[in-house]
Amino acid sequence: MKKTTLALGLAALLSTTAQAAVFESTLYTPSDMPATSLSQSIVGYYYAMDLANKTFAANNVDVQLKPARFKPVADYTSEAAVVPSKNIMADLLVFNTITTDTYYNVVIGNNSGNANGAANIAYSDDDLTNFINFTVMGVATQTLLAADSNVDNFVFTHEVGHTLGGQHDVSNIPVDALGLYTNAYAVPDCGNGESSLVAEDGAAIARASLPLISGASGCQVGSANNVAVMNHVIELEKNDKPLIGNQTLSVDVVENTNTQMFELTVTRTDTTNADTAKVYIAGTQDSTALTAISVSFDVGIATSSVASVPFDKIHPMFDASVSYASVYAVALTDTEVVPALTDLKDFNTVWVKKVEVDNGTSGGESSGGSGGSTSIFLIVMMGAIGLFRRK
C-alpha cells in the first residue's frame, strides 16, 4: 500500500486564517541524548507543535508555528532539568555563544518537581525588547508525547502562551501593567469545569478537547483576555525574524507485504549536493522509539535511498500506542525539514488492534489487510447472530 504525505495535520494548517503570522522554531537537544530518546523528543516536538497550532487556530489566536532547525548542544546534559536548561540556553543565545535565525528557541530538559516547562514572559511592549528578537522556552521531554492520557500534552502550547503575554492568573499581572496587559490572565474555570490554557494547571489536566484560552468564545470570564494580548504581541513580533521557509521535505511510505517491511523514502527540494537525511520514528512514551535511520541522496536526485523497517518493529509500537496518538515518522536534513508528522498507521493494512473478550483474555487479531485469523470476539458475535436468526 503506497501513499504520499507531506505531513499529519497539513490540511488543518492550511485552513488557518490567512492573517496568521508564522513563527519558526529551533529545537535544541543535549548532544549526549540517547538515540531512542532523541527520536522520541523530535517526534514529540512535532506532535506538541501540531497540538499548539490546532489550539491557537481554534481560539482565534493568529499564529502558526513551524519547525525549522534542530541542533545538538554540548553545554548541558540529557539529565539536566527544564528550568536550568532553559536558562543555560538563554545565556548562550544572549551572549552569542550560539546563534539563532528563528524567533522560537526550544530546549529539551527533564521535569523537575512540578516544573515541566519554562518560558520568557512578555509583560509589556517595552519588555518585548528584552527578547532581542527571539524567545526561549524549555519543555520536559516527558510531556511532548504523554503516554497514558492527554495530561501534560499541552505544556508546549502553555509555554508558547506565556511568550505571547499570557499570565497564570490575575495575581501575576504587574501593578504597572498597561493596556491589554492588564487583562492578560487565565481563569480557573471557563464555565466548562476546565481552566483556560495559560492557568497554572492549564497544561496539566486531562481534557476532552482542545483547551480554551481566556477571551475566546466559550471562555469569556470577567475581563480576562489572553487572546487579545496574544494577538497584540504577535502583531508586534511577527517580522522580527525573516522566515527560512525550509519545511520542504516530504515522506513516501510503502507497506510491502511481500518483504514484511515499511519502506520509507524522503523527497527533497535542493538537489545541488549529495546529502543524508535522518528518519526518526517513535510513538507514545510507553512504546519503543527507534534509533534514527539514515537515507542518502545522490547529486541531482530528489528522492532518497529506502529506509526499510520490519513490521515486527513497528507493529508492537502500534500495539502500545494510546487511543489519541499513533506512531509517527519525521525526516530531517541539515537544511530541510518536514512540515509536520507522518502517521505510519495511515499506510497500514496488515496490523489490526487486538481486542479483549469478555473473560478478560486477549482476543486474536481480526482479519484484515493481507490476511489474519478471525478473532474470538467475532466468532462469538457470529454465533449470537445465528442464534438470533433461528428464533
PDB file of N, CA and C in Angstrom, residues 110-210:
ATOM      1  N   ASN A 110      14.525  17.666  31.503  1.00  0.00           N
ATOM      2  CA  ASN A 110      13.734  16.707  32.258  1.00  0.00           C
ATOM      3  C   ASN A 110      12.840  17.449  33.238  1.00  0.00           C
ATOM      4  N   ASN A 111      11.666  16.855  33.534  1.00  0.00           N
ATOM      5  CA  ASN A 111      10.808  17.503  34.523  1.00  0.00           C
ATOM      6  C   ASN A 111      11.451  17.391  35.896  1.00  0.00           C
ATOM      7  N   SER A 112      11.397  18.478  36.650  1.00  0.00           N
ATOM      8  CA  SER A 112      11.998  18.538  37.979  1.00  0.00           C
ATOM      9  C   SER A 112      10.950  19.054  38.947  1.00  0.00           C
ATOM     10  N   GLY A 113      10.478  18.188  39.864  1.00  0.00           N
ATOM     11  CA  GLY A 113       9.392  18.588  40.743  1.00  0.00           C
ATOM     12  C   GLY A 113       8.145  18.857  39.923  1.00  0.00           C
ATOM     13  N   ASN A 114       7.603  20.057  40.042  1.00  0.00           N
ATOM     14  CA  ASN A 114       6.425  20.433  39.269  1.00  0.00           C
ATOM     15  C   ASN A 114       6.777  21.194  38.000  1.00  0.00           C
ATOM     16  N   ALA A 115       8.060  21.356  37.716  1.00  0.00           N
ATOM     17  CA  ALA A 115       8.476  22.175  36.574  1.00  0.00           C
ATOM     18  C   ALA A 115       8.562  21.327  35.313  1.00  0.00           C
ATOM     19  N   ASN A 116       7.525  21.404  34.483  1.00  0.00           N
ATOM     20  CA  ASN A 116       7.517  20.714  33.197  1.00  0.00           C
ATOM     21  C   ASN A 116       7.832  21.651  32.043  1.00  0.00           C
ATOM     22  N   GLY A 117       7.869  22.944  32.339  1.00  0.00           N
ATOM     23  CA  GLY A 117       8.144  23.906  31.281  1.00  0.00           C
ATOM     24  C   GLY A 117       8.558  25.240  31.861  1.00  0.00           C
ATOM     25  N   ALA A 118       9.186  26.051  31.037  1.00  0.00           N
ATOM     26  CA  ALA A 118       9.610  27.391  31.433  1.00  0.00           C
ATOM     27  C   ALA A 118       9.709  28.237  30.184  1.00  0.00           C
ATOM     28  N   ALA A 119       9.433  29.550  30.321  1.00  0.00           N
ATOM     29  CA  ALA A 119       9.468  30.406  29.136  1.00  0.00           C
ATOM     30  C   ALA A 119       9.671  31.858  29.533  1.00  0.00           C
ATOM     31  N   ASN A 120      10.224  32.642  28.601  1.00  0.00           N
ATOM     32  CA  ASN A 120      10.203  34.086  28.746  1.00  0.00           C
ATOM     33  C   ASN A 120       8.755  34.560  28.684  1.00  0.00           C
ATOM     34  N   ILE A 121       8.411  35.526  29.505  1.00  0.00           N
ATOM     35  CA  ILE A 121       7.036  36.055  29.529  1.00  0.00           C
ATOM     36  C   ILE A 121       7.061  37.525  29.121  1.00  0.00           C
ATOM     37  N   ALA A 122       6.177  37.867  28.212  1.00  0.00           N
ATOM     38  CA  ALA A 122       6.044  39.263  27.795  1.00  0.00           C
ATOM     39  C   ALA A 122       5.106  39.981  28.755  1.00  0.00           C
ATOM     40  N   TYR A 123       5.641  40.964  29.522  1.00  0.00           N
ATOM     41  CA  TYR A 123       4.838  41.723  30.475  1.00  0.00           C
ATOM     42  C   TYR A 123       4.352  43.058  29.906  1.00  0.00           C
ATOM     43  N   SER A 124       4.997  43.530  28.862  1.00  0.00           N
ATOM     44  CA  SER A 124       4.645  44.837  28.289  1.00  0.00           C
ATOM     45  C   SER A 124       5.294  44.947  26.914  1.00  0.00           C
ATOM     46  N   ASP A 125       4.907  45.963  26.156  1.00  0.00           N
ATOM     47  CA  ASP A 125       5.538  46.192  24.864  1.00  0.00           C
ATOM     48  C   ASP A 125       7.025  46.447  25.042  1.00  0.00           C
ATOM     49  N   ASP A 126       7.386  47.224  26.060  1.00  0.00           N
ATOM     50  CA  ASP A 126       8.797  47.512  26.307  1.00  0.00           C
ATOM     51  C   ASP A 126       9.564  46.243  26.664  1.00  0.00           C
ATOM     52  N   ASP A 127       8.899  45.347  27.390  1.00  0.00           N
ATOM     53  CA  ASP A 127       9.560  44.113  27.815  1.00  0.00           C
ATOM     54  C   ASP A 127       9.926  43.230  26.626  1.00  0.00           C
ATOM     55  N   LEU A 128       9.184  43.351  25.541  1.00  0.00           N
ATOM     56  CA  LEU A 128       9.477  42.546  24.356  1.00  0.00           C
ATOM     57  C   LEU A 128      10.859  42.833  23.812  1.00  0.00           C
ATOM     58  N   THR A 129      11.375  44.032  24.032  1.00  0.00           N
ATOM     59  CA  THR A 129      12.713  44.359  23.531  1.00  0.00           C
ATOM     60  C   THR A 129      13.783  43.532  24.232  1.00  0.00           C
ATOM     61  N   ASN A 130      13.470  43.017  25.439  1.00  0.00           N
ATOM     62  CA  ASN A 130      14.451  42.200  26.161  1.00  0.00           C
ATOM     63  C   ASN A 130      14.645  40.834  25.531  1.00  0.00           C
ATOM     64  N   PHE A 131      13.740  40.448  24.627  1.00  0.00           N
ATOM     65  CA  PHE A 131      13.872  39.154  23.981  1.00  0.00           C
ATOM     66  C   PHE A 131      14.913  39.196  22.864  1.00  0.00           C
ATOM     67  N   ILE A 132      15.372  40.373  22.504  1.00  0.00           N
ATOM     68  CA  ILE A 132      16.391  40.544  21.473  1.00  0.00           C
ATOM     69  C   ILE A 132      16.005  39.804  20.187  1.00  0.00           C
ATOM     70  N   ASN A 133      14.760  39.994  19.782  1.00  0.00           N
ATOM     71  CA  ASN A 133      14.238  39.406  18.550  1.00  0.00           C
ATOM     72  C   ASN A 133      14.176  37.880  18.559  1.00  0.00           C
ATOM     73  N   PHE A 134      14.185  37.287  19.716  1.00  0.00           N
ATOM     74  CA  PHE A 134      13.922  35.851  19.811  1.00  0.00           C
ATOM     75  C   PHE A 134      13.400  35.571  21.211  1.00  0.00           C
ATOM     76  N   THR A 135      12.854  34.400  21.408  1.00  0.00           N
ATOM     77  CA  THR A 135      12.418  33.997  22.736  1.00  0.00           C
ATOM     78  C   THR A 135      12.839  32.552  22.983  1.00  0.00           C
ATOM     79  N   VAL A 136      12.976  32.212  24.257  1.00  0.00           N
ATOM     80  CA  VAL A 136      13.478  30.896  24.648  1.00  0.00           C
ATOM     81  C   VAL A 136      12.464  30.228  25.568  1.00  0.00           C
ATOM     82  N   MET A 137      12.227  28.960  25.361  1.00  0.00           N
ATOM     83  CA  MET A 137      11.371  28.192  26.261  1.00  0.00           C
ATOM     84  C   MET A 137      11.941  26.789  26.441  1.00  0.00           C
ATOM     85  N   GLY A 138      11.666  26.203  27.588  1.00  0.00           N
ATOM     86  CA  GLY A 138      12.102  24.845  27.865  1.00  0.00           C
ATOM     87  C   GLY A 138      10.907  23.958  28.131  1.00  0.00           C
ATOM     88  N   VAL A 139      10.960  22.735  27.668  1.00  0.00           N
ATOM     89  CA  VAL A 139       9.893  21.765  27.929  1.00  0.00           C
ATOM     90  C   VAL A 139      10.510  20.426  28.290  1.00  0.00           C
ATOM     91  N   ALA A 140       9.822  19.702  29.168  1.00  0.00           N
ATOM     92  CA  ALA A 140      10.288  18.374  29.554  1.00  0.00           C
ATOM     93  C   ALA A 140       9.977  17.368  28.452  1.00  0.00           C
ATOM     94  N   THR A 141      10.961  16.560  28.126  1.00  0.00           N
ATOM     95  CA  THR A 141      10.763  15.513  27.119  1.00  0.00           C
ATOM     96  C   THR A 141       9.539  14.671  27.457  1.00  0.00           C
ATOM     97  N   GLN A 142       9.347  14.429  28.750  1.00  0.00           N
ATOM     98  CA  GLN A 142       8.261  13.554  29.190  1.00  0.00           C
ATOM     99  C   GLN A 142       6.885  14.102  28.842  1.00  0.00           C
ATOM    100  N   THR A 143       6.776  15.382  28.525  1.00  0.00           N
ATOM    101  CA  THR A 143       5.470  15.978  28.243  1.00  0.00           C
ATOM    102  C   THR A 143       5.175  16.109  26.756  1.00  0.00           C
ATOM    103  N   LEU A 144       6.155  15.872  25.904  1.00  0.00           N
ATOM    104  CA  LEU A 144       5.954  16.156  24.484  1.00  0.00           C
ATOM    105  C   LEU A 144       4.979  15.194  23.825  1.00  0.00           C
ATOM    106  N   LEU A 145       4.963  13.949  24.288  1.00  0.00           N
ATOM    107  CA  LEU A 145       4.012  12.969  23.766  1.00  0.00           C
ATOM    108  C   LEU A 145       3.669  12.046  24.920  1.00  0.00           C
ATOM    109  N   ALA A 146       2.775  12.508  25.798  1.00  0.00           N
ATOM    110  CA  ALA A 146       2.492  11.807  27.044  1.00  0.00           C
ATOM    111  C   ALA A 146       1.911  10.425  26.781  1.00  0.00           C
ATOM    112  N   ALA A 147       2.181   9.494  27.682  1.00  0.00           N
ATOM    113  CA  ALA A 147       1.904   8.095  27.397  1.00  0.00           C
ATOM    114  C   ALA A 147       0.485   7.639  27.718  1.00  0.00           C
ATOM    115  N   ASP A 148      -0.019   7.965  28.880  1.00  0.00           N
ATOM    116  CA  ASP A 148      -1.226   7.303  29.361  1.00  0.00           C
ATOM    117  C   ASP A 148      -2.503   8.119  29.231  1.00  0.00           C
ATOM    118  N   SER A 149      -2.393   9.400  29.044  1.00  0.00           N
ATOM    119  CA  SER A 149      -3.570  10.244  28.883  1.00  0.00           C
ATOM    120  C   SER A 149      -3.110  11.508  28.191  1.00  0.00           C
ATOM    121  N   ASN A 150      -4.038  12.443  27.981  1.00  0.00           N
ATOM    122  CA  ASN A 150      -3.609  13.695  27.381  1.00  0.00           C
ATOM    123  C   ASN A 150      -3.189  14.726  28.427  1.00  0.00           C
ATOM    124  N   VAL A 151      -2.950  14.280  29.670  1.00  0.00           N
ATOM    125  CA  VAL A 151      -2.369  15.147  30.680  1.00  0.00           C
ATOM    126  C   VAL A 151      -0.961  15.528  30.234  1.00  0.00           C
ATOM    127  N   ASP A 152      -0.637  16.783  30.327  1.00  0.00           N
ATOM    128  CA  ASP A 152       0.686  17.341  30.004  1.00  0.00           C
ATOM    129  C   ASP A 152       0.948  17.501  28.517  1.00  0.00           C
ATOM    130  N   ASN A 153       0.046  17.051  27.649  1.00  0.00           N
ATOM    131  CA  ASN A 153       0.305  17.205  26.218  1.00  0.00           C
ATOM    132  C   ASN A 153       0.299  18.661  25.775  1.00  0.00           C
ATOM    133  N   PHE A 154      -0.233  19.552  26.621  1.00  0.00           N
ATOM    134  CA  PHE A 154      -0.325  20.950  26.231  1.00  0.00           C
ATOM    135  C   PHE A 154       0.700  21.832  26.945  1.00  0.00           C
ATOM    136  N   VAL A 155       1.737  21.236  27.523  1.00  0.00           N
ATOM    137  CA  VAL A 155       2.791  22.015  28.161  1.00  0.00           C
ATOM    138  C   VAL A 155       3.454  22.938  27.140  1.00  0.00           C
ATOM    139  N   PHE A 156       3.792  22.412  25.981  1.00  0.00           N
ATOM    140  CA  PHE A 156       4.417  23.222  24.928  1.00  0.00           C
ATOM    141  C   PHE A 156       3.511  24.403  24.573  1.00  0.00           C
ATOM    142  N   THR A 157       2.226  24.141  24.350  1.00  0.00           N
ATOM    143  CA  THR A 157       1.280  25.198  23.985  1.00  0.00           C
ATOM    144  C   THR A 157       1.165  26.227  25.102  1.00  0.00           C
ATOM    145  N   HIS A 158       1.121  25.761  26.334  1.00  0.00           N
ATOM    146  CA  HIS A 158       1.045  26.628  27.510  1.00  0.00           C
ATOM    147  C   HIS A 158       2.244  27.580  27.545  1.00  0.00           C
ATOM    148  N   GLU A 159       3.447  27.054  27.318  1.00  0.00           N
ATOM    149  CA  GLU A 159       4.649  27.897  27.375  1.00  0.00           C
ATOM    150  C   GLU A 159       4.670  28.915  26.233  1.00  0.00           C
ATOM    151  N   VAL A 160       4.222  28.519  25.055  1.00  0.00           N
ATOM    152  CA  VAL A 160       4.099  29.487  23.965  1.00  0.00           C
ATOM    153  C   VAL A 160       3.137  30.599  24.377  1.00  0.00           C
ATOM    154  N   GLY A 161       2.051  30.230  25.076  1.00  0.00           N
ATOM    155  CA  GLY A 161       1.107  31.227  25.553  1.00  0.00           C
ATOM    156  C   GLY A 161       1.755  32.265  26.446  1.00  0.00           C
ATOM    157  N   HIS A 162       2.702  31.838  27.286  1.00  0.00           N
ATOM    158  CA  HIS A 162       3.440  32.792  28.125  1.00  0.00           C
ATOM    159  C   HIS A 162       4.262  33.757  27.271  1.00  0.00           C
ATOM    160  N   THR A 163       4.936  33.231  26.265  1.00  0.00           N
ATOM    161  CA  THR A 163       5.780  34.101  25.437  1.00  0.00           C
ATOM    162  C   THR A 163       4.957  35.142  24.692  1.00  0.00           C
ATOM    163  N   LEU A 164       3.653  34.883  24.561  1.00  0.00           N
ATOM    164  CA  LEU A 164       2.764  35.823  23.874  1.00  0.00           C
ATOM    165  C   LEU A 164       2.007  36.713  24.862  1.00  0.00           C
ATOM    166  N   GLY A 165       2.466  36.757  26.116  1.00  0.00           N
ATOM    167  CA  GLY A 165       1.906  37.690  27.081  1.00  0.00           C
ATOM    168  C   GLY A 165       0.951  37.102  28.092  1.00  0.00           C
ATOM    169  N   GLY A 166       0.647  35.824  28.000  1.00  0.00           N
ATOM    170  CA  GLY A 166      -0.325  35.221  28.904  1.00  0.00           C
ATOM    171  C   GLY A 166       0.232  34.994  30.303  1.00  0.00           C
ATOM    172  N   GLN A 167      -0.563  35.318  31.341  1.00  0.00           N
ATOM    173  CA  GLN A 167      -0.192  35.109  32.737  1.00  0.00           C
ATOM    174  C   GLN A 167      -1.078  34.036  33.365  1.00  0.00           C
ATOM    175  N   HIS A 168      -0.562  33.380  34.411  1.00  0.00           N
ATOM    176  CA  HIS A 168      -1.314  32.320  35.075  1.00  0.00           C
ATOM    177  C   HIS A 168      -2.657  32.797  35.607  1.00  0.00           C
ATOM    178  N   ASP A 169      -2.653  33.902  36.348  1.00  0.00           N
ATOM    179  CA  ASP A 169      -3.896  34.425  36.914  1.00  0.00           C
ATOM    180  C   ASP A 169      -3.738  35.911  37.185  1.00  0.00           C
ATOM    181  N   VAL A 170      -4.788  36.528  37.686  1.00  0.00           N
ATOM    182  CA  VAL A 170      -4.790  37.982  37.855  1.00  0.00           C
ATOM    183  C   VAL A 170      -3.714  38.445  38.826  1.00  0.00           C
ATOM    184  N   SER A 171      -3.323  37.581  39.783  1.00  0.00           N
ATOM    185  CA  SER A 171      -2.310  37.977  40.754  1.00  0.00           C
ATOM    186  C   SER A 171      -0.933  38.138  40.116  1.00  0.00           C
ATOM    187  N   ASN A 172      -0.733  37.588  38.917  1.00  0.00           N
ATOM    188  CA  ASN A 172       0.553  37.706  38.230  1.00  0.00           C
ATOM    189  C   ASN A 172       0.672  38.972  37.385  1.00  0.00           C
ATOM    190  N   ILE A 173      -0.397  39.724  37.268  1.00  0.00           N
ATOM    191  CA  ILE A 173      -0.353  40.948  36.464  1.00  0.00           C
ATOM    192  C   ILE A 173       0.437  42.019  37.217  1.00  0.00           C
ATOM    193  N   PRO A 174       1.485  42.582  36.620  1.00  0.00           N
ATOM    194  CA  PRO A 174       2.278  43.619  37.304  1.00  0.00           C
ATOM    195  C   PRO A 174       1.408  44.825  37.648  1.00  0.00           C
ATOM    196  N   VAL A 175       1.735  45.483  38.750  1.00  0.00           N
ATOM    197  CA  VAL A 175       0.933  46.627  39.189  1.00  0.00           C
ATOM    198  C   VAL A 175       1.014  47.781  38.193  1.00  0.00           C
ATOM    199  N   ASP A 176       2.093  47.841  37.412  1.00  0.00           N
ATOM    200  CA  ASP A 176       2.248  48.923  36.440  1.00  0.00           C
ATOM    201  C   ASP A 176       1.859  48.498  35.027  1.00  0.00           C
ATOM    202  N   ALA A 177       1.111  47.387  34.923  1.00  0.00           N
ATOM    203  CA  ALA A 177       0.695  46.915  33.605  1.00  0.00           C
ATOM    204  C   ALA A 177      -0.198  47.939  32.922  1.00  0.00           C
ATOM    205  N   LEU A 178      -0.087  48.035  31.618  1.00  0.00           N
ATOM    206  CA  LEU A 178      -0.867  48.989  30.842  1.00  0.00           C
ATOM    207  C   LEU A 178      -1.636  48.283  29.728  1.00  0.00           C
ATOM    208  N   GLY A 179      -2.747  48.899  29.320  1.00  0.00           N
ATOM    209  CA  GLY A 179      -3.480  48.437  28.150  1.00  0.00           C
ATOM    210  C   GLY A 179      -3.907  46.993  28.249  1.00  0.00           C
ATOM    211  N   LEU A 180      -3.713  46.262  27.162  1.00  0.00           N
ATOM    212  CA  LEU A 180      -4.156  44.866  27.085  1.00  0.00           C
ATOM    213  C   LEU A 180      -3.493  43.987  28.134  1.00  0.00           C
ATOM    214  N   TYR A 181      -2.302  44.373  28.586  1.00  0.00           N
ATOM    215  CA  TYR A 181      -1.569  43.547  29.549  1.00  0.00           C
ATOM    216  C   TYR A 181      -2.255  43.507  30.911  1.00  0.00           C
ATOM    217  N   THR A 182      -3.139  44.456  31.207  1.00  0.00           N
ATOM    218  CA  THR A 182      -3.830  44.446  32.498  1.00  0.00           C
ATOM    219  C   THR A 182      -4.820  43.302  32.608  1.00  0.00           C
ATOM    220  N   ASN A 183      -5.274  42.780  31.472  1.00  0.00           N
ATOM    221  CA  ASN A 183      -6.245  41.679  31.469  1.00  0.00           C
ATOM    222  C   ASN A 183      -5.670  40.389  30.881  1.00  0.00           C
ATOM    223  N   ALA A 184      -4.347  40.315  30.815  1.00  0.00           N
ATOM    224  CA  ALA A 184      -3.699  39.187  30.145  1.00  0.00           C
ATOM    225  C   ALA A 184      -3.530  38.009  31.086  1.00  0.00           C
ATOM    226  N   TYR A 185      -4.630  37.550  31.682  1.00  0.00           N
ATOM    227  CA  TYR A 185      -4.529  36.456  32.635  1.00  0.00           C
ATOM    228  C   TYR A 185      -5.519  35.340  32.292  1.00  0.00           C
ATOM    229  N   ALA A 186      -5.167  34.151  32.754  1.00  0.00           N
ATOM    230  CA  ALA A 186      -6.009  32.975  32.545  1.00  0.00           C
ATOM    231  C   ALA A 186      -7.050  32.888  33.660  1.00  0.00           C
ATOM    232  N   VAL A 187      -7.973  31.949  33.521  1.00  0.00           N
ATOM    233  CA  VAL A 187      -9.029  31.775  34.521  1.00  0.00           C
ATOM    234  C   VAL A 187      -9.087  30.316  34.963  1.00  0.00           C
ATOM    235  N   PRO A 188      -9.500  30.069  36.226  1.00  0.00           N
ATOM    236  CA  PRO A 188      -9.537  28.688  36.732  1.00  0.00           C
ATOM    237  C   PRO A 188     -10.666  27.854  36.164  1.00  0.00           C
ATOM    238  N   ASP A 189     -11.674  28.518  35.590  1.00  0.00           N
ATOM    239  CA  ASP A 189     -12.806  27.763  35.026  1.00  0.00           C
ATOM    240  C   ASP A 189     -13.430  28.583  33.900  1.00  0.00           C
ATOM    241  N   CYS A 190     -13.438  28.014  32.707  1.00  0.00           N
ATOM    242  CA  CYS A 190     -14.030  28.686  31.553  1.00  0.00           C
ATOM    243  C   CYS A 190     -15.554  28.538  31.529  1.00  0.00           C
ATOM    244  N   GLY A 191     -16.100  27.843  32.519  1.00  0.00           N
ATOM    245  CA  GLY A 191     -17.530  27.571  32.529  1.00  0.00           C
ATOM    246  C   GLY A 191     -17.833  26.148  32.126  1.00  0.00           C
ATOM    247  N   ASN A 192     -16.788  25.413  31.738  1.00  0.00           N
ATOM    248  CA  ASN A 192     -16.942  24.010  31.357  1.00  0.00           C
ATOM    249  C   ASN A 192     -16.270  23.074  32.356  1.00  0.00           C
ATOM    250  N   GLY A 193     -15.861  23.650  33.511  1.00  0.00           N
ATOM    251  CA  GLY A 193     -15.179  22.845  34.517  1.00  0.00           C
ATOM    252  C   GLY A 193     -13.684  22.735  34.300  1.00  0.00           C
ATOM    253  N   GLU A 194     -13.148  23.347  33.234  1.00  0.00           N
ATOM    254  CA  GLU A 194     -11.724  23.286  32.931  1.00  0.00           C
ATOM    255  C   GLU A 194     -11.118  24.679  32.958  1.00  0.00           C
ATOM    256  N   SER A 195      -9.885  24.765  33.453  1.00  0.00           N
ATOM    257  CA  SER A 195      -9.174  26.037  33.439  1.00  0.00           C
ATOM    258  C   SER A 195      -8.734  26.371  32.017  1.00  0.00           C
ATOM    259  N   SER A 196      -8.484  27.650  31.790  1.00  0.00           N
ATOM    260  CA  SER A 196      -8.005  28.057  30.465  1.00  0.00           C
ATOM    261  C   SER A 196      -6.528  27.686  30.303  1.00  0.00           C
ATOM    262  N   LEU A 197      -6.044  27.725  29.078  1.00  0.00           N
ATOM    263  CA  LEU A 197      -4.737  27.172  28.715  1.00  0.00           C
ATOM    264  C   LEU A 197      -3.597  27.658  29.594  1.00  0.00           C
ATOM    265  N   VAL A 198      -3.502  28.968  29.840  1.00  0.00           N
ATOM    266  CA  VAL A 198      -2.313  29.512  30.487  1.00  0.00           C
ATOM    267  C   VAL A 198      -2.446  29.543  32.006  1.00  0.00           C
ATOM    268  N   ALA A 199      -3.545  29.033  32.548  1.00  0.00           N
ATOM    269  CA  ALA A 199      -3.656  28.885  34.002  1.00  0.00           C
ATOM    270  C   ALA A 199      -2.547  27.976  34.507  1.00  0.00           C
ATOM    271  N   GLU A 200      -2.234  28.101  35.797  1.00  0.00           N
ATOM    272  CA  GLU A 200      -1.101  27.349  36.332  1.00  0.00           C
ATOM    273  C   GLU A 200      -1.233  25.849  36.096  1.00  0.00           C
ATOM    274  N   ASP A 201      -2.464  25.337  36.189  1.00  0.00           N
ATOM    275  CA  ASP A 201      -2.688  23.919  35.926  1.00  0.00           C
ATOM    276  C   ASP A 201      -3.231  23.686  34.519  1.00  0.00           C
ATOM    277  N   GLY A 202      -3.180  24.704  33.676  1.00  0.00           N
ATOM    278  CA  GLY A 202      -3.802  24.613  32.355  1.00  0.00           C
ATOM    279  C   GLY A 202      -3.176  23.601  31.423  1.00  0.00           C
ATOM    280  N   ALA A 203      -1.927  23.217  31.707  1.00  0.00           N
ATOM    281  CA  ALA A 203      -1.252  22.233  30.865  1.00  0.00           C
ATOM    282  C   ALA A 203      -1.149  20.884  31.539  1.00  0.00           C
ATOM    283  N   ALA A 204      -1.781  20.736  32.696  1.00  0.00           N
ATOM    284  CA  ALA A 204      -1.580  19.513  33.474  1.00  0.00           C
ATOM    285  C   ALA A 204      -2.893  18.858  33.880  1.00  0.00           C
ATOM    286  N   ILE A 205      -3.928  19.050  33.079  1.00  0.00           N
ATOM    287  CA  ILE A 205      -5.195  18.377  33.349  1.00  0.00           C
ATOM    288  C   ILE A 205      -5.624  17.606  32.105  1.00  0.00           C
ATOM    289  N   ALA A 206      -6.333  16.510  32.334  1.00  0.00           N
ATOM    290  CA  ALA A 206      -6.870  15.748  31.207  1.00  0.00           C
ATOM    291  C   ALA A 206      -8.011  16.538  30.577  1.00  0.00           C
ATOM    292  N   ARG A 207      -8.025  16.634  29.272  1.00  0.00           N
ATOM    293  CA  ARG A 207      -9.029  17.426  28.573  1.00  0.00           C
ATOM    294  C   ARG A 207      -9.769  16.559  27.565  1.00  0.00           C
ATOM    295  N   ALA A 208     -11.050  16.837  27.429  1.00  0.00           N
ATOM    296  CA  ALA A 208     -11.851  16.112  26.446  1.00  0.00           C
ATOM    297  C   ALA A 208     -11.672  16.689  25.054  1.00  0.00           C
ATOM    298  N   SER A 209     -11.162  17.916  24.971  1.00  0.00           N
ATOM    299  CA  SER A 209     -10.984  18.575  23.685  1.00  0.00           C
ATOM    300  C   SER A 209      -9.853  19.578  23.813  1.00  0.00           C
ATOM    301  N   LEU A 210      -9.605  20.348  22.773  1.00  0.00           N
ATOM    302  CA  LEU A 210      -8.557  21.350  22.817  1.00  0.00           C
ATOM    303  C   LEU A 210      -8.852  22.372  23.920  1.00  0.00           C
TER     304      LEU A 210
END
